[in-house]
């Protein structure tokens, strides 16, 4: 049973346009959500996060939106740049007291930004 | 170095061999995590240490997998009698306690079992 789902394996956008990556989750205990970016042969790099008490968090070109009622979050990248081409992972954690704060990851979405 | 380092970066093992994968976390990071990433999948949690204490090992797939962090710094993930299904990238992450956003990942060790 996959608790974090990224239903689009790949996404292709033109440079300068908006990239929207989607993520759905099933576990209502998740209270913290993160996006990671991964280049080949490297480990995931933290991008941006959002707590369940918020519905939006923005950092430069990256904005994450959270819709708790729909158990859905999205990452917006605008404007997209060729250097953004990578695999993006959505991850969630349940920061309940005493928990290990382990992350549950989706399968990833490969973003290609075309010049 | 400033980041999490892992060694070896690549390991080829014959089925049945034992392997040991090393993780050097960022200095001062209390929490250390191991994840397994199979081809085409996202990372999956294996185990978690806070200092030298292994607080969660619920993700270890079998008793062939064993992890330790005896002095609360370097950690070793050992896989005994490797099987083909163990082929994956093994990622280590470290963070300050209580800061999930501070999870810094190493580059991973790609294990191929032939």
mmCIF file of C-alpha atoms in Angstrom:
data_model
loop_
_atom_site.group_PDB
_atom_site.id
_atom_site.type_symbol
_atom_site.label_atom_id
_atom_site.label_comp_id
_atom_site.label_asym_id
_atom_site.label_seq_id
_atom_site.Cartn_x
_atom_site.Cartn_y
_atom_site.Cartn_z
ATOM 1 C CA UNK A 1 0.000 0.000 0.000
ATOM 2 C CA UNK A 2 1.675 3.141 -1.235
ATOM 3 C CA UNK A 3 1.094 5.982 1.217
ATOM 4 C CA UNK A 4 2.660 8.686 -0.967
ATOM 5 C CA UNK A 5 1.842 8.674 -4.661
ATOM 6 C CA UNK A 6 3.279 10.580 -7.554
ATOM 7 C CA UNK A 7 1.136 9.477 -10.445
ATOM 8 C CA UNK A 8 3.083 11.170 -13.207
ATOM 9 C CA UNK A 9 6.369 9.382 -13.898
ATOM 10 C CA UNK A 10 7.516 12.189 -16.157
ATOM 11 C CA UNK A 11 6.807 15.790 -17.124
ATOM 12 C CA UNK A 12 8.227 17.906 -19.923
ATOM 13 C CA UNK A 13 7.957 21.709 -20.033
ATOM 14 C CA UNK A 14 9.466 24.568 -21.962
ATOM 15 C CA UNK A 15 12.035 26.833 -20.377
ATOM 16 C CA UNK A 16 10.378 29.861 -18.805
ATOM 17 C CA UNK A 17 7.014 28.145 -18.306
ATOM 18 C CA UNK A 18 5.574 26.782 -15.091
ATOM 19 C CA UNK A 19 6.235 23.221 -13.931
ATOM 20 C CA UNK A 20 3.616 21.661 -11.668
ATOM 21 C CA UNK A 21 4.433 18.403 -9.930
ATOM 22 C CA UNK A 22 1.707 16.621 -8.017
ATOM 23 C CA UNK A 23 1.662 14.333 -5.024
ATOM 24 C CA UNK A 24 -1.150 12.547 -3.169
ATOM 25 C CA UNK A 25 -1.021 10.844 0.201
ATOM 26 C CA UNK A 26 -3.300 8.491 2.064
ATOM 27 C CA UNK A 27 -2.073 8.597 5.662
ATOM 28 C CA UNK A 28 -3.892 11.313 7.613
ATOM 29 C CA UNK A 29 -1.186 11.156 10.299
ATOM 30 C CA UNK A 30 1.315 12.821 7.986
ATOM 31 C CA UNK A 31 1.935 16.346 9.199
ATOM 32 C CA UNK A 32 5.043 17.425 7.345
ATOM 33 C CA UNK A 33 5.754 17.281 3.638
ATOM 34 C CA UNK A 34 8.960 17.747 1.727
ATOM 35 C CA UNK A 35 10.147 17.917 -1.844
ATOM 36 C CA UNK A 36 13.540 16.615 -2.880
ATOM 37 C CA UNK A 37 15.375 16.949 -6.156
ATOM 38 C CA UNK A 38 17.695 14.215 -7.377
ATOM 39 C CA UNK A 39 20.292 14.243 -10.122
ATOM 40 C CA UNK A 40 21.724 10.943 -11.432
ATOM 41 C CA UNK A 41 24.404 9.391 -9.203
ATOM 42 C CA UNK A 42 23.717 11.889 -6.427
ATOM 43 C CA UNK A 43 21.662 11.710 -3.266
ATOM 44 C CA UNK A 44 18.356 13.577 -2.951
ATOM 45 C CA UNK A 45 18.709 17.279 -2.171
ATOM 46 C CA UNK A 46 16.126 18.995 0.013
ATOM 47 C CA UNK A 47 14.165 21.688 -1.851
ATOM 48 C CA UNK A 48 11.224 22.934 0.149
ATOM 49 C CA UNK A 49 8.860 21.750 2.855
ATOM 50 C CA UNK A 50 5.480 22.555 4.323
ATOM 51 C CA UNK A 51 3.836 21.871 7.634
ATOM 52 C CA UNK A 52 0.261 20.654 7.734
ATOM 53 C CA UNK A 53 -0.786 23.846 9.524
ATOM 54 C CA UNK A 54 -0.029 25.840 6.381
ATOM 55 C CA UNK A 55 -1.428 25.677 2.874
ATOM 56 C CA UNK A 56 1.392 27.397 1.031
ATOM 57 C CA UNK A 57 5.121 27.879 1.332
ATOM 58 C CA UNK A 58 7.232 29.836 -1.103
ATOM 59 C CA UNK A 59 10.991 29.950 -1.626
ATOM 60 C CA UNK A 60 12.176 31.820 -4.665
ATOM 61 C CA UNK A 61 10.996 30.044 -7.800
ATOM 62 C CA UNK A 62 9.575 27.152 -5.780
ATOM 63 C CA UNK A 63 6.149 27.112 -4.143
ATOM 64 C CA UNK A 64 4.494 24.181 -2.442
ATOM 65 C CA UNK A 65 0.732 24.075 -1.996
ATOM 66 C CA UNK A 66 -1.018 21.746 0.442
ATOM 67 C CA UNK A 67 -4.682 20.769 0.309
ATOM 68 C CA UNK A 68 -5.266 18.739 3.456
ATOM 69 C CA UNK A 69 -8.866 17.897 2.749
ATOM 70 C CA UNK A 70 -7.887 16.396 -0.587
ATOM 71 C CA UNK A 71 -4.637 14.929 0.792
ATOM 72 C CA UNK A 72 -2.856 16.534 -2.105
ATOM 73 C CA UNK A 73 0.194 18.703 -2.502
ATOM 74 C CA UNK A 74 1.890 20.250 -5.478
ATOM 75 C CA UNK A 75 5.217 21.836 -6.267
ATOM 76 C CA UNK A 76 5.238 24.806 -8.648
ATOM 77 C CA UNK A 77 8.440 25.914 -10.294
ATOM 78 C CA UNK A 78 8.267 29.204 -12.129
ATOM 79 C CA UNK A 79 9.975 30.072 -14.323
ATOM 80 C CA UNK A 80 11.368 26.642 -15.143
ATOM 81 C CA UNK A 81 15.028 26.443 -16.129
ATOM 82 C CA UNK A 82 16.955 23.680 -17.918
ATOM 83 C CA UNK A 83 18.962 23.148 -14.708
ATOM 84 C CA UNK A 84 15.742 22.117 -12.990
ATOM 85 C CA UNK A 85 15.730 18.924 -15.043
ATOM 86 C CA UNK A 86 15.923 16.137 -12.450
ATOM 87 C CA UNK A 87 13.783 13.601 -10.623
ATOM 88 C CA UNK A 88 11.579 15.189 -7.970
ATOM 89 C CA UNK A 89 10.470 13.197 -4.951
ATOM 90 C CA UNK A 90 7.615 14.035 -2.653
ATOM 91 C CA UNK A 91 8.062 12.815 0.917
ATOM 92 C CA UNK A 92 5.996 12.885 4.081
ATOM 93 C CA UNK A 93 6.566 12.311 7.748
ATOM 94 C CA UNK A 94 4.414 11.872 10.823
ATOM 95 C CA UNK A 95 6.108 13.899 13.512
ATOM 96 C CA UNK A 96 4.147 12.443 16.334
ATOM 97 C CA UNK A 97 5.800 12.433 19.727
ATOM 98 C CA UNK A 98 8.416 9.722 19.961
ATOM 99 C CA UNK A 99 8.324 9.018 16.262
ATOM 100 C CA UNK A 100 11.481 8.441 14.304
ATOM 101 C CA UNK A 101 10.659 11.126 11.732
ATOM 102 C CA UNK A 102 11.301 8.670 8.972
ATOM 103 C CA UNK A 103 10.301 9.870 5.561
ATOM 104 C CA UNK A 104 7.890 8.070 3.262
ATOM 105 C CA UNK A 105 8.695 8.826 -0.373
ATOM 106 C CA UNK A 106 6.750 8.726 -3.598
ATOM 107 C CA UNK A 107 8.221 7.082 -6.684
ATOM 108 C CA UNK A 108 9.313 10.378 -8.177
ATOM 109 C CA UNK A 109 8.548 12.449 -11.258
ATOM 110 C CA UNK A 110 11.222 13.040 -13.862
ATOM 111 C CA UNK A 111 11.083 16.671 -14.966
ATOM 112 C CA UNK A 112 12.639 17.715 -18.251
ATOM 113 C CA UNK A 113 12.880 21.414 -19.014
ATOM 114 C CA UNK A 114 13.533 22.020 -22.679
ATOM 115 C CA UNK A 115 15.512 25.084 -23.777
ATOM 116 C CA UNK B 1 34.019 17.451 3.923
ATOM 117 C CA UNK B 2 30.826 19.252 4.674
ATOM 118 C CA UNK B 3 28.359 16.661 3.471
ATOM 119 C CA UNK B 4 27.344 13.087 4.167
ATOM 120 C CA UNK B 5 29.776 10.662 2.597
ATOM 121 C CA UNK B 6 29.275 7.007 1.780
ATOM 122 C CA UNK B 7 31.649 4.276 0.754
ATOM 123 C CA UNK B 8 32.055 2.418 -1.412
ATOM 124 C CA UNK B 9 30.114 4.242 -4.099
ATOM 125 C CA UNK B 10 29.689 1.018 -6.067
ATOM 126 C CA UNK B 11 29.786 -2.559 -4.900
ATOM 127 C CA UNK B 12 29.359 -5.754 -6.870
ATOM 128 C CA UNK B 13 28.816 -8.871 -4.813
ATOM 129 C CA UNK B 14 28.230 -12.467 -5.748
ATOM 130 C CA UNK B 15 25.054 -13.935 -4.348
ATOM 131 C CA UNK B 16 25.712 -15.280 -0.895
ATOM 132 C CA UNK B 17 28.529 -12.867 -0.053
ATOM 133 C CA UNK B 18 28.397 -10.491 2.890
ATOM 134 C CA UNK B 19 28.773 -6.754 2.310
ATOM 135 C CA UNK B 20 29.350 -3.743 4.546
ATOM 136 C CA UNK B 21 28.359 -0.235 3.550
ATOM 137 C CA UNK B 22 29.711 2.780 5.390
ATOM 138 C CA UNK B 23 28.159 6.154 6.130
ATOM 139 C CA UNK B 24 29.971 9.202 7.511
ATOM 140 C CA UNK B 25 27.325 11.700 8.616
ATOM 141 C CA UNK B 26 27.736 15.433 8.932
ATOM 142 C CA UNK B 27 29.685 16.199 12.088
ATOM 143 C CA UNK B 28 27.391 16.853 15.015
ATOM 144 C CA UNK B 29 24.308 15.356 13.430
ATOM 145 C CA UNK B 30 22.531 13.282 16.011
ATOM 146 C CA UNK B 31 20.092 11.480 13.739
ATOM 147 C CA UNK B 32 21.124 9.016 11.058
ATOM 148 C CA UNK B 33 18.866 7.187 8.620
ATOM 149 C CA UNK B 34 19.375 4.412 6.094
ATOM 150 C CA UNK B 35 17.127 4.111 3.035
ATOM 151 C CA UNK B 36 17.018 1.592 0.203
ATOM 152 C CA UNK B 37 16.140 2.774 -3.296
ATOM 153 C CA UNK B 38 15.326 0.130 -5.871
ATOM 154 C CA UNK B 39 15.413 0.995 -9.558
ATOM 155 C CA UNK B 40 12.499 3.225 -10.532
ATOM 156 C CA UNK B 41 11.275 3.573 -6.962
ATOM 157 C CA UNK B 42 11.524 6.161 -4.257
ATOM 158 C CA UNK B 43 13.779 5.638 -1.256
ATOM 159 C CA UNK B 44 12.335 3.323 1.388
ATOM 160 C CA UNK B 45 13.154 3.620 5.063
ATOM 161 C CA UNK B 46 15.325 0.933 6.593
ATOM 162 C CA UNK B 47 16.458 2.090 10.011
ATOM 163 C CA UNK B 48 17.089 5.116 12.240
ATOM 164 C CA UNK B 49 19.659 5.971 14.883
ATOM 165 C CA UNK B 50 19.709 8.717 17.423
ATOM 166 C CA UNK B 51 23.328 8.905 18.495
ATOM 167 C CA UNK B 52 24.336 5.268 19.033
ATOM 168 C CA UNK B 53 20.828 4.064 19.807
ATOM 169 C CA UNK B 54 18.927 2.295 17.044
ATOM 170 C CA UNK B 55 15.437 3.600 17.713
ATOM 171 C CA UNK B 56 13.627 2.206 14.703
ATOM 172 C CA UNK B 57 14.553 -0.781 12.574
ATOM 173 C CA UNK B 58 11.099 -1.525 11.289
ATOM 174 C CA UNK B 59 12.145 -1.130 7.658
ATOM 175 C CA UNK B 60 14.901 -3.737 7.611
ATOM 176 C CA UNK B 61 13.595 -6.354 5.149
ATOM 177 C CA UNK B 62 15.038 -9.410 6.838
ATOM 178 C CA UNK B 63 17.383 -10.563 9.564
ATOM 179 C CA UNK B 64 20.153 -10.574 6.964
ATOM 180 C CA UNK B 65 20.260 -6.810 7.323
ATOM 181 C CA UNK B 66 22.045 -5.327 10.296
ATOM 182 C CA UNK B 67 23.047 -1.747 11.065
ATOM 183 C CA UNK B 68 25.216 -0.258 13.768
ATOM 184 C CA UNK B 69 26.513 3.101 14.912
ATOM 185 C CA UNK B 70 28.643 2.174 17.919
ATOM 186 C CA UNK B 71 30.074 5.610 18.734
ATOM 187 C CA UNK B 72 27.190 7.728 17.538
ATOM 188 C CA UNK B 73 28.979 8.906 14.429
ATOM 189 C CA UNK B 74 29.939 6.571 11.567
ATOM 190 C CA UNK B 75 27.374 3.917 10.721
ATOM 191 C CA UNK B 76 27.702 0.619 8.910
ATOM 192 C CA UNK B 77 24.924 -1.270 7.148
ATOM 193 C CA UNK B 78 25.760 -4.939 6.802
ATOM 194 C CA UNK B 79 23.954 -7.358 4.538
ATOM 195 C CA UNK B 80 24.659 -11.024 5.032
ATOM 196 C CA UNK B 81 24.261 -13.710 2.372
ATOM 197 C CA UNK B 82 23.278 -11.173 -0.283
ATOM 198 C CA UNK B 83 20.440 -12.008 -2.665
ATOM 199 C CA UNK B 84 19.661 -10.544 -6.080
ATOM 200 C CA UNK B 85 16.707 -8.643 -4.652
ATOM 201 C CA UNK B 86 19.144 -6.735 -2.446
ATOM 202 C CA UNK B 87 20.433 -4.918 -5.533
ATOM 203 C CA UNK B 88 19.615 -1.256 -4.968
ATOM 204 C CA UNK B 89 21.097 2.081 -4.031
ATOM 205 C CA UNK B 90 21.556 2.417 -0.293
ATOM 206 C CA UNK B 91 21.230 5.988 0.899
ATOM 207 C CA UNK B 92 22.330 7.398 4.218
ATOM 208 C CA UNK B 93 20.938 10.644 5.626
ATOM 209 C CA UNK B 94 21.790 12.627 8.726
ATOM 210 C CA UNK B 95 20.153 15.497 10.528
ATOM 211 C CA UNK B 96 20.084 17.447 13.720
ATOM 212 C CA UNK B 97 17.533 15.946 16.066
ATOM 213 C CA UNK B 98 13.992 17.178 15.565
ATOM 214 C CA UNK B 99 14.620 18.791 12.203
ATOM 215 C CA UNK B 100 13.160 16.696 9.370
ATOM 216 C CA UNK B 101 14.002 19.419 6.908
ATOM 217 C CA UNK B 102 17.638 19.017 7.780
ATOM 218 C CA UNK B 103 17.908 15.571 6.341
ATOM 219 C CA UNK B 104 21.012 15.653 4.259
ATOM 220 C CA UNK B 105 21.535 12.663 2.028
ATOM 221 C CA UNK B 106 24.759 11.090 0.950
ATOM 222 C CA UNK B 107 25.384 10.077 -2.674
ATOM 223 C CA UNK B 108 24.483 6.468 -1.957
ATOM 224 C CA UNK B 109 26.134 3.107 -2.520
ATOM 225 C CA UNK B 110 24.945 1.202 -5.559
ATOM 226 C CA UNK B 111 24.949 -2.504 -4.717
ATOM 227 C CA UNK B 112 24.677 -5.022 -7.509
ATOM 228 C CA UNK B 113 24.305 -8.679 -6.554
ATOM 229 C CA UNK B 114 25.131 -11.093 -9.364
#
